[in-house]
Coordinates of C-alpha atoms and ligand atoms in Angstrom, one line a residue:
M218 CA -17.5 85.8 93.5
M219 CA -14.3 83.9 92.6
K220 CA -12.6 87.2 92.1
T221 CA -13.6 88.4 95.6
V222 CA -12.2 85.4 97.2
A223 CA -8.9 85.9 95.4
T224 CA -8.8 89.5 96.5
V225 CA -9.4 88.7 100.1
A226 CA -6.5 86.2 100.0
L227 CA -4.2 88.9 98.6
L228 CA -5.2 91.4 101.1
H229 CA -4.3 89.3 104.1
L230 CA -0.7 90.3 103.2
C231 CA -1.5 93.8 104.1
F232 CA -3.2 93.2 107.4
C233 CA -1.1 94.4 110.2
A234 CA -3.6 94.0 113.0
T235 CA -7.2 93.1 113.4
A236 CA -8.4 93.5 116.8
P237 CA -12.0 93.3 118.0
V238 CA -12.7 96.2 120.2
S239 CA -15.3 96.6 123.0
G240 CA -17.7 93.9 122.9
S241 CA -19.6 92.4 120.0
D242 CA -21.0 95.5 118.2
S243 CA -17.7 97.1 117.0
T244 CA -14.3 96.2 115.6
E245 CA -11.2 98.1 114.7
T246 CA -8.9 97.1 112.0
A247 CA -5.7 98.6 110.6
L248 CA -4.7 98.1 106.9
T249 CA -1.5 99.0 105.2
P250 CA -1.9 98.3 101.5
S251 CA 0.5 99.5 98.9
P252 CA -0.4 101.8 96.1
G253 CA -2.2 99.9 93.3
D254 CA -3.3 97.1 95.7
I255 CA -7.0 96.2 96.2
A256 CA -8.0 97.0 99.8
L257 CA -10.9 95.2 101.4
L258 CA -12.1 97.0 104.5
P259 CA -14.2 94.6 106.6
C260 CA -17.3 95.7 108.5
Y261 CA -19.4 93.1 110.2
T262 CA -17.1 90.2 110.8
V263 CA -18.2 88.8 114.1
G264 CA -21.3 86.9 112.9
N265 CA -22.5 85.3 109.8
V266 CA -25.6 87.2 108.9
T267 CA -25.7 89.5 105.9
P268 CA -26.2 93.2 106.7
T269 CA -29.1 94.7 104.7
V270 CA -27.3 98.0 104.1
T271 CA -23.9 99.4 105.1
T272 CA -22.7 103.0 105.1
W273 CA -19.0 103.8 104.9
M274 CA -17.7 107.1 106.2
K275 CA -14.1 108.4 105.7
N276 CA -12.8 111.0 108.1
G277 CA -16.4 111.8 109.1
R278 CA -17.9 112.1 105.6
E279 CA -20.0 109.4 104.0
V280 CA -18.3 108.0 100.9
I281 CA -20.5 105.1 99.9
R282 CA -23.6 103.2 100.8
G283 CA -24.7 99.8 99.7
G284 CA -25.2 96.1 100.6
A285 CA -27.3 93.1 100.0
S286 CA -30.5 95.0 99.5
S287 CA -28.9 97.7 97.5
P288 CA -31.1 98.1 94.3
D289 CA -28.2 99.1 92.0
P290 CA -24.8 97.4 92.5
S291 CA -21.9 99.8 92.0
P292 CA -20.7 100.2 88.4
A293 CA -17.6 98.2 87.6
D294 CA -15.5 101.2 86.7
Q295 CA -15.9 102.8 90.2
R296 CA -12.9 102.4 92.5
L297 CA -14.9 102.1 95.6
S298 CA -17.7 99.5 96.1
V299 CA -19.6 97.9 98.9
L300 CA -19.6 94.2 98.7
H301 CA -22.5 91.9 99.5
D302 CA -21.3 91.4 103.1
G303 CA -20.9 95.1 103.7
S304 CA -17.2 95.3 103.4
L305 CA -15.6 98.2 101.4
N306 CA -13.6 97.3 98.4
I307 CA -11.0 99.8 97.1
R308 CA -9.4 99.0 93.8
G309 CA -6.1 100.6 92.9
V310 CA -5.3 102.1 96.2
I311 CA -3.6 105.6 96.1
P312 CA -1.8 107.4 98.9
G313 CA -4.9 109.7 99.2
D314 CA -6.9 106.8 100.4
D315 CA -5.2 107.1 103.8
G316 CA -7.6 107.7 106.6
T317 CA -10.0 106.4 109.2
Y318 CA -13.0 104.6 107.8
L319 CA -16.1 104.0 109.8
C320 CA -18.9 101.6 108.8
S321 CA -22.4 101.2 110.0
S322 CA -24.2 98.0 109.0
I323 CA -27.8 97.4 109.6
L324 CA -28.3 93.8 110.5
P325 CA -31.6 91.9 110.4
G326 CA -33.6 93.0 113.4
N327 CA -32.5 96.6 112.9
I328 CA -29.4 96.0 114.9
I329 CA -26.7 98.5 114.0
F330 CA -23.1 97.4 113.9
H331 CA -20.1 99.8 113.8
A332 CA -16.6 99.0 112.8
R333 CA -13.6 101.2 112.3
V334 CA -10.8 100.6 109.8
L335 CA -7.5 102.6 109.7
L336 CA -6.1 102.6 106.3
Q337 CA -2.5 103.6 105.8
V338 CA -1.1 103.3 102.4
T339 CA 2.5 102.1 102.4
S340 CA 5.1 101.1 99.9
G341 CA 8.6 100.0 100.0
P342 CA 11.3 100.2 100.9
E343 CA 12.3 99.3 97.4
N344 CA 15.1 99.9 94.9
V345 CA 17.5 100.1 97.8
S346 CA 21.0 100.6 96.5
V347 CA 24.3 101.3 98.1
S348 CA 27.5 102.8 96.6
V349 CA 30.9 103.3 98.0
S350 CA 33.3 105.7 96.3
P351 CA 36.1 105.8 95.5
A352 CA 36.5 102.1 95.7
T353 CA 37.7 99.2 93.5
A354 CA 35.6 96.0 93.2
L355 CA 37.3 92.6 93.4
A356 CA 36.0 89.7 91.3
N357 CA 33.8 88.5 94.2
G358 CA 32.2 91.9 94.7
T359 CA 34.2 92.9 97.7
L360 CA 35.2 96.6 97.6
T361 CA 38.7 97.8 98.3
V362 CA 39.9 101.3 99.3
T363 CA 43.3 102.6 100.1
Q364 CA 44.2 103.8 103.6
G365 CA 44.1 107.5 104.0
S366 CA 41.5 108.1 101.3
S367 CA 38.2 109.8 102.0
V368 CA 35.4 107.4 101.4
S369 CA 31.7 108.2 100.8
F370 CA 29.0 105.7 101.6
N371 CA 25.7 106.3 99.9
C372 CA 22.4 104.5 100.4
S373 CA 19.1 105.3 98.7
G374 CA 15.7 103.7 98.3
S375 CA 12.1 104.6 97.9
S376 CA 9.4 104.1 100.5
Y377 CA 6.0 105.5 101.4
P378 CA 5.7 106.9 104.0
S379 CA 9.3 108.1 104.2
Q380 CA 11.8 105.3 105.2
E381 CA 14.3 105.3 108.0
L382 CA 17.8 104.7 106.6
T383 CA 20.7 103.5 108.8
W384 CA 24.4 102.8 108.0
A385 CA 25.8 100.1 110.3
F386 CA 29.3 98.7 110.5
S387 CA 30.6 95.3 111.6
G388 CA 34.3 95.0 111.9
A389 CA 37.0 93.3 113.9
S390 CA 36.3 95.5 117.0
S391 CA 32.6 96.3 116.7
S392 CA 29.5 94.5 115.7
N393 CA 26.5 96.1 114.0
M394 CA 27.6 99.6 115.2
S395 CA 25.2 102.3 113.9
L396 CA 27.1 105.0 112.0
A397 CA 24.4 107.3 110.8
S398 CA 20.7 107.4 110.2
T399 CA 18.1 109.6 108.7
S400 CA 14.5 109.6 107.5
G401 CA 14.3 110.3 103.8
P402 CA 15.2 109.0 100.4
W403 CA 18.9 108.8 100.8
L404 CA 21.7 108.8 103.4
N405 CA 25.3 109.7 102.9
Y406 CA 28.0 108.8 105.3
R407 CA 31.6 109.9 104.8
I408 CA 34.9 108.7 106.4
E409 CA 37.9 111.0 106.0
D410 CA 41.3 109.4 106.1
I411 CA 40.1 105.9 106.3
Q412 CA 42.1 103.5 108.5
P413 CA 42.5 99.7 108.5
S414 CA 40.2 99.6 111.6
A415 CA 37.4 100.7 109.2
Q416 CA 37.7 97.4 107.3
G417 CA 34.5 95.3 107.6
V418 CA 31.0 94.9 106.4
Y419 CA 28.8 98.0 105.9
T420 CA 25.1 97.5 105.9
C421 CA 22.5 100.0 104.9
R422 CA 19.1 99.2 106.4
A423 CA 16.0 100.8 105.0
H424 CA 12.9 100.5 107.2
N425 CA 9.3 101.4 106.5
P426 CA 8.0 102.8 109.9
V427 CA 4.4 101.8 109.1
S428 CA 4.6 98.5 107.4
H429 CA 7.8 97.6 109.3
Q430 CA 9.2 96.2 106.1
A431 CA 12.9 96.4 106.0
V432 CA 15.6 95.9 103.3
N433 CA 19.3 95.4 104.1
K434 CA 22.1 95.9 101.6
S435 CA 25.6 95.0 102.7
T436 CA 29.0 95.4 101.2
Q437 CA 32.3 94.2 102.4
L438 CA 35.1 96.7 102.4
L439 CA 38.8 96.0 102.6
V440 CA 41.2 98.8 103.5
Y441 CA 44.5 98.2 101.7
H442 CA 47.6 99.7 103.2
A443 CA 51.3 99.7 102.7
P444 CA 54.1 101.0 105.0
D445 CA 55.6 104.3 104.3
R446 CA 59.1 102.9 104.7
H447 CA 61.0 101.2 102.0
P448 CA 61.8 97.5 102.1
E449 CA 64.9 96.4 103.9
C450 CA 67.7 94.9 101.8
M451 CA 70.1 92.6 103.6
W452 CA 72.8 90.1 102.7
A453 CA 74.1 87.1 104.4
P454 CA 77.2 85.1 103.4
A455 CA 76.8 81.7 102.0
Q456 CA 79.0 78.8 102.8
D457 CA 80.7 79.1 99.5
P458 CA 82.3 82.6 99.3
S459 CA 81.4 83.0 95.7
H460 CA 77.7 82.8 96.7
I461 CA 75.6 85.2 98.7
H462 CA 72.1 85.3 100.0
F463 CA 70.2 88.6 99.5
N464 CA 67.1 89.0 101.6
C465 CA 64.4 91.6 101.2
T466 CA 61.7 92.2 103.7
W467 CA 58.8 94.5 103.7
F468 CA 56.3 93.8 106.5
G469 CA 53.1 95.4 107.4
A470 CA 51.4 95.7 104.0
Y471 CA 47.9 94.4 103.3
P472 CA 47.3 92.5 101.2
T473 CA 50.7 90.7 100.8
P474 CA 53.0 92.7 98.4
T475 CA 55.0 91.4 95.5
L476 CA 58.7 91.6 96.1
R477 CA 61.2 91.4 93.3
W478 CA 65.0 91.1 93.2
G479 CA 66.5 92.2 90.0
E480 CA 69.5 93.8 88.4
D481 CA 68.9 97.5 88.0
Q482 CA 71.2 98.9 85.4
G483 CA 69.9 102.3 84.8
D484 CA 68.9 105.2 87.0
Q485 CA 66.6 104.4 89.8
D486 CA 63.6 105.8 88.0
A487 CA 64.5 104.1 84.7
G488 CA 62.7 101.0 85.8
W489 CA 63.8 97.4 85.2
K490 CA 66.3 97.0 82.5
G491 CA 68.2 94.1 83.8
H492 CA 67.6 90.6 84.7
I493 CA 65.0 89.6 87.4
Y494 CA 66.3 87.0 89.8
A495 CA 63.2 86.4 91.8
S496 CA 59.7 87.7 92.1
E497 CA 57.1 86.5 94.5
E498 CA 54.0 87.5 96.4
T499 CA 55.6 87.6 99.9
D500 CA 56.8 90.0 102.5
S501 CA 60.2 88.4 102.7
L502 CA 62.1 87.3 99.6
S503 CA 65.4 85.6 99.7
V504 CA 67.6 84.8 96.7
M505 CA 71.0 83.2 96.5
L506 CA 73.2 84.6 93.7
N507 CA 76.7 83.6 92.7
R508 CA 79.8 85.0 90.9
S509 CA 78.6 83.9 87.5
V510 CA 75.6 86.3 87.6
L511 CA 76.9 89.2 89.6
S512 CA 79.0 91.9 88.1
D513 CA 81.0 94.9 89.4
G514 CA 79.0 98.1 89.2
E515 CA 75.7 96.4 89.0
T516 CA 72.9 97.6 91.3
L517 CA 70.9 94.9 92.8
R518 CA 67.4 96.2 93.7
C519 CA 64.5 94.8 95.6
M520 CA 61.3 96.4 94.6
A521 CA 58.0 96.2 96.4
Q522 CA 54.8 96.4 94.4
H523 CA 51.5 96.8 96.1
P524 CA 47.9 97.9 95.1
A525 CA 48.1 100.6 97.8
L526 CA 51.1 102.2 95.9
A527 CA 50.3 104.2 92.8
P528 CA 52.3 103.1 89.7
G529 CA 55.7 104.9 89.8
T530 CA 55.7 105.1 93.6
E531 CA 56.9 101.6 94.2
K532 CA 59.2 101.2 97.2
S533 CA 62.6 99.7 96.9
C534 CA 66.0 99.3 98.4
W535 CA 69.2 98.4 96.6
F536 CA 72.9 97.5 96.8
P537 CA 75.4 99.0 94.4
L538 CA 77.7 95.9 94.0
K539 CA 81.4 96.6 94.1
R540 CA 84.2 94.2 93.9
P541 CA 86.9 94.4 96.5
Y542 CA 89.8 96.8 96.3
P543 CA 92.6 96.0 98.7
D544 CA 94.6 99.2 98.9
G545 CA 98.1 99.8 100.3
E546 CA 101.8 100.4 99.5
P547 CA 103.2 97.9 97.1
M548 CA 106.7 98.1 98.5
A549 CA 108.1 97.9 102.0
T550 CA 111.6 97.9 103.3
A551 CA 112.8 96.8 106.7
L552 CA 116.1 96.4 108.5
E553 CA 117.0 93.0 109.7
G554 CA 116.1 92.4 113.3
T555 CA 113.4 95.0 113.4
D556 CA 109.6 94.6 113.1
I557 CA 107.5 95.8 110.2
T558 CA 103.8 96.3 109.8
L559 CA 102.3 95.9 106.3
T560 CA 99.0 97.7 105.9
C561 CA 96.1 97.0 103.6
T562 CA 92.8 98.9 103.4
E563 CA 89.6 97.3 102.1
A564 CA 86.9 99.9 102.1
V565 CA 85.0 99.6 98.9
S566 CA 83.8 96.1 98.6
I567 CA 80.0 95.6 98.6
P568 CA 79.0 93.1 99.9
P569 CA 81.9 93.2 102.4
A570 CA 84.9 91.2 101.5
N571 CA 86.8 88.6 103.4
T572 CA 90.3 90.1 103.6
T573 CA 93.3 88.0 104.5
W574 CA 97.1 88.3 104.3
R575 CA 99.0 85.7 102.3
K576 CA 102.7 84.9 101.7
G577 CA 104.8 83.9 98.7
L578 CA 103.8 83.3 95.1
Q579 CA 101.7 80.3 96.3
Q580 CA 99.7 82.6 98.4
E581 CA 100.1 80.5 101.5
D582 CA 98.0 81.4 104.6
I583 CA 99.8 83.4 107.3
I584 CA 99.3 81.7 110.7
P585 CA 99.5 84.3 113.5
G586 CA 102.0 83.4 116.2
S587 CA 105.4 84.4 117.4
K588 CA 106.4 85.5 113.9
Y589 CA 103.2 87.2 112.6
V590 CA 100.6 89.4 114.3
L591 CA 97.4 90.1 112.4
S592 CA 95.2 92.9 113.4
E593 CA 92.2 94.7 112.1
E594 CA 91.0 98.3 112.7
G595 CA 87.8 99.0 110.8
P596 CA 88.7 98.7 107.1
V597 CA 92.5 98.5 107.8
F598 CA 94.1 95.1 107.9
K599 CA 97.6 94.9 109.3
L600 CA 100.3 92.3 109.2
T601 CA 103.1 92.7 111.6
I602 CA 106.3 90.6 111.0
L603 CA 108.4 90.4 114.0
N604 CA 112.2 90.1 114.2
I605 CA 112.7 90.5 110.4
S606 CA 115.3 88.2 108.9
K607 CA 116.5 87.8 105.3
D608 CA 114.1 84.9 104.9
D609 CA 111.2 87.3 105.3
E610 CA 112.0 89.1 102.1
G611 CA 109.6 88.4 99.3
V612 CA 106.1 89.0 98.1
Y613 CA 103.1 89.3 100.4
F614 CA 99.5 89.4 99.3
C615 CA 96.5 91.2 100.8
R616 CA 93.7 89.1 99.4
S617 CA 90.1 90.4 99.4
E618 CA 87.3 88.2 98.3
N619 CA 83.6 89.0 98.0
P620 CA 80.9 87.2 96.0
L621 CA 81.8 89.2 92.9
A622 CA 85.6 88.7 92.8
I623 CA 88.9 88.0 94.4
C624 CA 91.3 90.9 94.2
V625 CA 94.8 90.9 95.5
L626 CA 97.2 93.6 96.6
E627 CA 100.8 92.6 96.1
V628 CA 103.4 94.0 98.6
Y629 CA 107.1 93.4 98.1
L630 CA 109.2 93.4 101.3
T631 CA 112.8 94.2 101.0
V632 CA 115.0 93.3 104.0
K633 CA 118.3 95.2 104.4
T634 CA 121.2 94.1 106.5
S635 CA 122.6 97.2 108.2
S636 CA 125.9 96.8 106.3
A637 CA 124.6 96.3 102.8
Y638 CA 124.4 99.2 100.5
T639 CA 121.0 99.6 98.9
G640 CA 121.4 101.1 95.5
A641 CA 122.1 97.9 93.5
I642 CA 119.9 95.8 95.6
I643 CA 116.8 98.0 95.0
G644 CA 117.4 97.5 91.3
I645 CA 117.5 93.8 91.7
F646 CA 114.4 93.9 93.8
I647 CA 112.4 95.8 91.3
A648 CA 113.5 93.5 88.5
A649 CA 112.5 90.5 90.7
L650 CA 109.2 92.2 91.5
I651 CA 108.4 92.7 87.8
V652 CA 109.2 89.1 87.0
G653 CA 107.2 88.0 90.0
S654 CA 104.2 90.2 89.0
A655 CA 104.3 88.9 85.5
A656 CA 104.3 85.4 86.8
V657 CA 101.3 86.0 89.0
V658 CA 99.4 87.9 86.2
A659 CA 100.1 85.0 83.9
K660 CA 98.9 82.5 86.4
T661 CA 95.8 84.7 87.0
I662 CA 94.9 85.0 83.4
Y663 CA 95.4 81.3 83.0
S664 CA 93.2 80.3 85.9
S665 CA 90.5 83.0 85.6
R666 CA 87.3 81.8 84.0
H667 CA 85.1 84.7 84.5
R668 CA 86.9 88.0 84.3
I669 CA 90.0 89.6 85.4
C670 CA 89.9 92.6 87.7
L671 CA 93.0 93.9 85.9
G672 CA 90.9 94.4 82.7
D673 CA 89.0 97.4 84.1
G674 CA 92.1 99.6 84.3
F675 CA 93.3 101.4 87.3
G676 CA 91.8 104.7 86.4
H677 CA 88.4 103.4 87.1
M678 CA 89.4 101.8 90.3
E679 CA 91.1 105.0 91.5
E680 CA 87.8 106.8 91.2
D681 CA 86.1 104.3 93.5
R682 CA 88.6 104.8 96.2
G683 CA 87.3 106.0 99.6
D684 CA 83.8 104.9 98.7
V685 CA 81.7 103.7 101.6
L686 CA 78.9 101.3 101.6
S687 CA 75.7 102.9 100.6
L688 CA 72.7 101.1 101.8
V689 CA 70.1 103.4 100.3
E690 CA 66.5 103.7 99.9
S691 CA 64.5 105.0 96.9
D692 CA 64.3 108.6 97.9
D693 CA 67.4 110.6 97.3
E694 CA 67.2 112.3 100.7
Q695 CA 67.2 109.0 102.5
L696 CA 70.8 108.1 102.0
F697 CA 72.5 106.2 104.8
Q698 CA 76.2 105.9 104.8
D699 CA 78.0 103.4 106.8
T700 CA 81.4 102.0 107.0
V701 CA 81.7 98.7 105.3
P702 CA 80.7 95.9 107.7
R703 CA 83.1 92.9 107.7
L704 CA 82.4 89.4 107.1
P705 CA 84.1 87.0 109.5
P706 CA 87.4 85.8 108.1
V707 CA 87.2 82.6 106.2
T708 CA 90.3 80.5 106.3
N709 CA 89.6 78.3 103.4
G710 CA 90.5 80.1 100.3
R711 CA 89.8 77.7 97.5
H712 CA 88.3 80.2 95.1
T713 CA 91.1 81.8 93.2
T714 CA 89.4 82.2 89.9
L715 CA 89.2 85.9 90.1
V716 CA 92.3 87.7 90.9
Q717 CA 93.3 91.3 90.6
I718 CA 96.8 92.4 90.9
H719 CA 97.1 96.2 91.0
R720 CA 99.4 98.9 92.1
I721 CA 102.5 98.0 90.1
P722 CA 105.1 100.3 91.4
S723 CA 105.8 103.3 89.3
S724 CA 106.8 106.9 90.1
D725 CA 103.8 108.3 88.3
H726 CA 101.5 106.3 90.5
E727 CA 103.0 107.6 93.7
D728 CA 102.5 111.1 92.5
V729 CA 98.8 110.5 92.0
E730 CA 98.6 109.1 95.5
T731 CA 100.2 112.0 97.2
S732 CA 97.8 114.4 95.7
D733 CA 94.8 112.3 96.8
T734 CA 93.1 113.9 99.8
S735 CA 91.1 111.1 101.3
P736 CA 92.0 110.4 104.9
Q737 CA 93.0 106.8 104.2
Q738 CA 95.3 108.0 101.5
Q739 CA 97.0 110.5 103.7
E740 CA 97.8 107.8 106.1
D741 CA 99.3 105.8 103.2
T742 CA 101.4 108.6 102.1
V743 CA 103.1 108.9 105.5
Q744 CA 104.0 105.3 105.4
T745 CA 105.4 105.7 101.9
E746 CA 107.9 108.3 103.1
E747 CA 109.4 106.2 105.8
P748 CA 110.8 103.4 103.7
A749 CA 111.9 106.1 101.1
D750 CA 114.0 107.7 103.8
L751 CA 115.6 104.4 104.7
V752 CA 116.5 103.8 101.0
T753 CA 118.4 107.1 100.7
F754 CA 120.5 106.5 103.8
Ligands
NAG108 C1 36.6 88.4 98.3 O1 38.0 88.2 98.1 C2 38.8 88.8 99.0 C3 40.3 88.7 98.5 O2 40.4 87.5 97.8 C4 38.6 88.1 100.4 O3 39.5 88.7 101.4 C5 37.2 88.3 100.8 O4 36.9 87.7 102.0 C6 36.2 87.8 99.7 N1 34.9 88.2 100.1 C7 33.9 87.3 100.0 C8 32.6 87.9 100.4 O5 34.1 86.2 99.7
NAG109 C1 75.1 80.3 89.7 O1 73.8 80.7 89.6 C2 73.2 80.4 88.4 C3 71.8 81.0 88.4 O2 71.2 80.9 89.6 C4 73.1 78.9 88.2 O3 72.6 78.6 86.9 C5 74.6 78.4 88.2 O4 74.5 77.0 88.2 C6 75.2 78.9 89.5 N1 76.6 78.5 89.5 C7 77.2 77.9 90.5 C8 78.7 77.6 90.3 O5 76.6 77.6 91.5
NAG110 C1 115.5 87.2 116.2 O1 116.0 86.2 115.3 C2 117.3 85.8 115.4 C3 117.7 84.7 114.4 O2 117.0 85.0 113.2 C4 117.4 85.1 116.8 O3 118.8 84.8 117.0 C5 117.0 86.1 117.9 O4 117.0 85.5 119.1 C6 115.6 86.6 117.6 N1 115.2 87.6 118.5 C7 114.1 87.6 119.2 C8 113.9 88.7 120.2 O5 113.3 86.7 119.1

């Protein structure tokens, strides 16, 4: 008896509906037990008398008969039994027990009571599982995929009768949008070329259509993406001309990328060999560097690392750093009373140099006015000296400074009076020039603490001539060439630690120049010939 009570309590879980039908002599009940459950099918429930005998029919056939007056109670090993009150007890329900059961109870006074019970065996949904592939799981269980990949969403579970499976999506722009559904053991949903808009929560719902039991399984999916373009490398001058800000930006990546500024000594695919100046998880990384860490020929690279970029396909931008190379004719000759224009070309400096004209061994600034006219045409810097007099004779400097170095072109101006004969004078000039140069070089070596441009040799510098600024990206085909942008002139020239004197006049050197074919050089050559003619007069 205790056991029966417990069973009835358990079975209440399976009752979906119990509804008395048509008056007092009949009821209809629906039961949805799971396989293995004990099902108790009620018969006479509307009164409290005990039926004398109850007959149970299933789908029109009698299956068992028994009751209070039954002479032999059902054996314990039988699955089906009629209990004392006429209800039918089924132990260990199997799917084959589905059906319509009809009972007839004979009540005291020979009243016959009918009841109908619909039995629908159900199970699940259970073992519902979801999988998303290919995806990478974060520590908190959130899955990540890369934009553009094809992603498969699988959901499976078991249920009797067959479950309804639905994939639903909740994202930034939609809430609980149904993607696909089916009736069966599994459901596969596929997204080709997944986009950031597909980021959100994916829920698989398994629903038993009979028991209305439902199981939801959700997974959060992040779509990682990175822009196709390379980062942008920029520079900005610092207050101190020996310092410079390098800035690298790479917007539009999710999640935030890691940017790194470093010295890249090898080929672009040789990776990082040099020093790393800064590395940070950011989409804009700025670093201020100075003359003591930068060197000529070094490539400064900003590399972007991101989980959406496969190893070896990191995006980067870089600057090949070059010290200035002010270029021009080392000697000029002018007739007293005329005007002369000294020309200096600064086309190789990266970052762009601040180029100025100076006068005398003390390298005093030249103030434009009635005597001097300064002009600038692209990379060409001109100094025009008006109404030449003997006082203007001497040494002039075209001084180029960038954050790597200060390099100086020396130009010696010879002023001829119309009466003077030149031969001897030229000799004296050259002697004076050599002495002057030696003095400047000596001064330079003395004051230089870092390096001397002179040390590299002219051969190397000649090769660099005519180079333009290459602001390039990682791929070889993406090579942009620009003329060197200029920094605004800076009048305060305190930093004279790095000085290069080049272009010591020599006949060999001029030969080299004449054979050079770059446009700037041809222009120089024309200017060379003019003073040469004057000398021979
Ligand atoms: C899991 O971590 C990621 C990244 O840290 C975060 O965006 C996401 O919201 C987290 N998910 C949950 C469910 O906390
Ligand atoms: C130059 O930069 C380095 C490294 O950032 C620093 O240690 C050094 O003090 C700087 N020198 C000057 C003169 O600012
Ligand atoms: C040129 O300079 C001389 C003296 O050096 C002066 O006498 C003359 O007036 C000047 N000419 C002009 C046009 O300024």
